[in-house]
């Protein structure tokens, strides 16, 4: 109670004069808060790093939406919410930290370039794909281990997650067919994870490694901001035992805040705020019947499942018994070698990715051609994103390519209307 009161008093003077539930408004303020390094007089603000990627949640998720990769043609552009995940390096841990508090050296800098490749459609049309080439420069703690794999990721949108969290587990599992018993080439698999010793269904993150919104937010504080939560109590974030100075540096953990930097009250307020955020689309059935038919006929709907109905939830009536149209089955699928990253997470292998929800694409419709789609933002358009699909999606990719140009354009317009 004391921790909650302290945070309320720290936040209230800066709260905007807008309507809304007080906890939700405070959660939004915390989502945007720029954290600072310890020690400071105000324990409610400190604990950043010592090594980190971002100072706030909103820095990676502007307006709670997705990030973007760096522009190789713009010097010093670092992208937005762009992170380099590692397969587990003995020195650098699970992620390259590109920022550091005063007195510490950053771990390294991402370097991104692209190799262009031309794809030719059966009717003679062509498309240009960008194959990313990712390296790390200025490694300040020695070389990466030879076996360490690097996976570039952009921060996904966090809108609509409260609804996805309330999809009944049994409904998600009903779409799983890991042995492909029906012979359609689609073998969606659940990612079973055990973050707290109990087997749970992963449904959030590029590889469905988080079972709940709370776990995803908690890991982001640890890996991206370098701050401790009840789920990740280490105050040094991703610093490994090899990084002794980082582990021994001043941290923001405090007895009055459960011995943590982000106590349960604070992470709970952020969780609550994000649960209230609606998606940018997907709350009504699409009206484009022709596009929907093409989408299904090409095989896209086999993984991008159109709809679910959320469970009864008396505590959150706005999320209860809602029919939603996320266009995802929330399962893992092998998307082939071109998208493989060599980083396993839970039961997800290097070629496995959770089906990305397509709702909210209509907000991006006017930007098709300059988008940042897929896990690393390589695809600038819906067409490019489809052409990168392989593995279980190879048949659907081929069906899309075989469509007449007009039908391909209709299918793309359908996706951009979701």
XYZ file of C-alpha atoms in Angstrom, residues 7 11 23-35 44 56-58 221 262 265-267 269-270 273:
27
model
C 3.956 6.147 -6.925
C 2.738 10.754 -10.758
C -5.236 3.447 -12.691
C -5.321 3.390 -16.486
C -4.032 6.956 -16.673
C -1.249 6.179 -14.236
C -0.370 3.050 -16.191
C -0.096 5.125 -19.348
C 2.169 7.585 -17.557
C 4.406 4.743 -16.417
C 4.458 3.307 -19.937
C 5.857 6.642 -21.130
C 8.138 7.288 -18.150
C 11.817 7.896 -18.880
C 13.704 5.927 -16.237
C 10.299 5.740 -7.909
C 10.970 3.775 -21.578
C 8.354 1.375 -22.915
C 7.107 4.048 -25.316
C 11.864 -4.335 -18.360
C 9.622 -2.151 -10.598
C 2.058 -2.348 -8.101
C 3.845 -0.596 -10.940
C 4.029 -3.503 -13.371
C -0.575 -0.608 -13.549
C 1.274 -0.923 -16.857
C -3.184 0.155 -19.132
